[in-house]
């Protein structure tokens, strides 16, 4: 919302905090420091100590790892005189063959498409920042942050760990080379993420020509994608990244409620129906999420049992309860516990993707155990419902605009971060 103090029309260092709507000024760049919003403590600018060539080197190192993991198996098993192997693509292919196309599409998107897209954006923007057209660079780079949580190789590796422990009881298991490539990709991308100074890179891209400054009398409006503060009307494109500007996310409360309610309804069948059916030596047994956790615990694998319980039962429940709490308090216009509510929102935003562990485990098992009545794993309705719960809750969290919580206060003041 418009502020009382004048904000210069061409100021690159003003921000509208994306979490509370506070207008504030970023100080000068001090490598190693984090500029936080003075009101809600949201990090606005993580100033990294290394220059842009380091994340570029990390992304370049991640590329051969990723390409190798595309073509080579990461796990092989032998049981009843038969062999089978798992690559990144075998899980989605087998889920599709079993008739669970939506789950297959989700696993394919978050383990193959999103990691590839994230890597491609990094390589093109960092490597091509002096040669590619600035407009193309900015168009690519604005998707870097929104895409990042959907690239789930790190979560996939935890799913692999759970699948591996289940398989060791049923077959002879060999780790294969692509596993180390996946770990290499994850570490290289984590190093790139951790060393990339996003605001500094935006400013470098700005040096190659920005769009004309807006001279409208309209109030300041922050860009949700690149962070730049614009003087423009709602709906006009950001002068840096061309994304249409908006004061608040559209129909935020209604969309978040719809997604939360849909996820809450699906949470019930997700826990009641088996998420996989295991056939071993002509004996068939369905596993619900809870049944799978109990079996891990019975086998003495307590840390894994706890991990899966937390990821599959607790996290979705915490997300649903907290989202309802945040939505109700926001609709009532309450101004208490704002800092705690902001923290709660950041927590569920961060934690959501880790619920995918069980889905990844199923996608690995169905691809490996295909030995007919000797040993066979089929995905089931529970997996489909659970995948829907995870995706719907992630969408619900991103549909909710946390600035609406703070709008219940009076006009925000300005301050220096
Ligand atoms: Zn803030
Ligand atoms: Zn922008």
CSV table of N, CA and C and ligand atoms in Angstrom, one decimal, residues 16-24 36-44 342 346 403 406, ligand 1:
chain,number,residue,atom,x,y,z
A,16,UNK,N,9.6,-3.6,-1.3
A,16,UNK,CA,8.3,-3.9,-0.5
A,16,UNK,C,8.5,-5.3,0.0
A,17,UNK,N,8.6,-5.5,1.4
A,17,UNK,CA,8.8,-6.8,1.9
A,17,UNK,C,7.7,-7.8,1.4
A,18,UNK,N,8.1,-8.9,0.8
A,18,UNK,CA,7.1,-9.8,0.2
A,18,UNK,C,6.3,-10.5,1.3
A,19,UNK,N,6.7,-10.5,2.5
A,19,UNK,CA,6.0,-11.2,3.6
A,19,UNK,C,5.1,-10.3,4.4
A,20,UNK,N,5.4,-9.0,4.5
A,20,UNK,CA,4.6,-8.1,5.4
A,20,UNK,C,4.2,-6.8,4.7
A,21,UNK,N,4.7,-6.5,3.5
A,21,UNK,CA,4.3,-5.3,2.8
A,21,UNK,C,5.0,-4.1,3.3
A,22,UNK,N,5.9,-4.2,4.2
A,22,UNK,CA,6.7,-3.0,4.7
A,22,UNK,C,7.5,-2.4,3.6
A,23,UNK,N,7.5,-1.1,3.4
A,23,UNK,CA,8.5,-0.5,2.4
A,23,UNK,C,9.7,-0.2,3.2
A,24,UNK,N,10.9,-0.6,2.7
A,24,UNK,CA,12.1,-0.3,3.4
A,24,UNK,C,13.3,-0.2,2.4
A,36,UNK,N,17.6,-7.8,6.5
A,36,UNK,CA,16.3,-8.3,6.9
A,36,UNK,C,15.2,-7.2,6.9
A,37,UNK,N,14.0,-7.6,6.7
A,37,UNK,CA,12.9,-6.7,6.9
A,37,UNK,C,12.8,-6.2,8.3
A,38,UNK,N,12.8,-4.9,8.6
A,38,UNK,CA,12.8,-4.5,10.0
A,38,UNK,C,11.6,-4.9,10.8
A,39,UNK,N,10.5,-5.2,10.1
A,39,UNK,CA,9.3,-5.5,10.8
A,39,UNK,C,9.0,-7.0,11.0
A,40,UNK,N,9.3,-7.8,10.0
A,40,UNK,CA,8.9,-9.2,10.1
A,40,UNK,C,10.2,-10.1,10.0
A,41,UNK,N,11.4,-9.5,9.8
A,41,UNK,CA,12.6,-10.3,9.8
A,41,UNK,C,12.8,-11.2,8.6
A,42,UNK,N,12.0,-11.0,7.5
A,42,UNK,CA,12.1,-11.7,6.3
A,42,UNK,C,13.5,-11.3,5.7
A,43,UNK,N,14.3,-12.3,5.3
A,43,UNK,CA,15.6,-11.9,4.6
A,43,UNK,C,15.3,-11.3,3.3
A,44,UNK,N,15.7,-10.1,3.0
A,44,UNK,CA,15.4,-9.4,1.8
A,44,UNK,C,16.6,-9.5,0.8
A,342,UNK,N,4.0,-14.9,11.1
A,342,UNK,CA,4.9,-14.8,10.0
A,342,UNK,C,5.9,-16.0,10.0
A,346,UNK,N,6.4,-19.0,7.2
A,346,UNK,CA,7.7,-19.3,6.6
A,346,UNK,C,8.1,-20.8,6.8
A,403,UNK,N,1.1,-10.9,3.4
A,403,UNK,CA,1.0,-9.4,3.6
A,403,UNK,C,-0.4,-9.1,4.1
A,406,UNK,N,-0.7,-8.5,7.8
A,406,UNK,CA,-0.2,-7.3,8.3
A,406,UNK,C,-1.0,-6.1,7.9
B,1,LIG,ZN1,8.6,-7.9,6.3
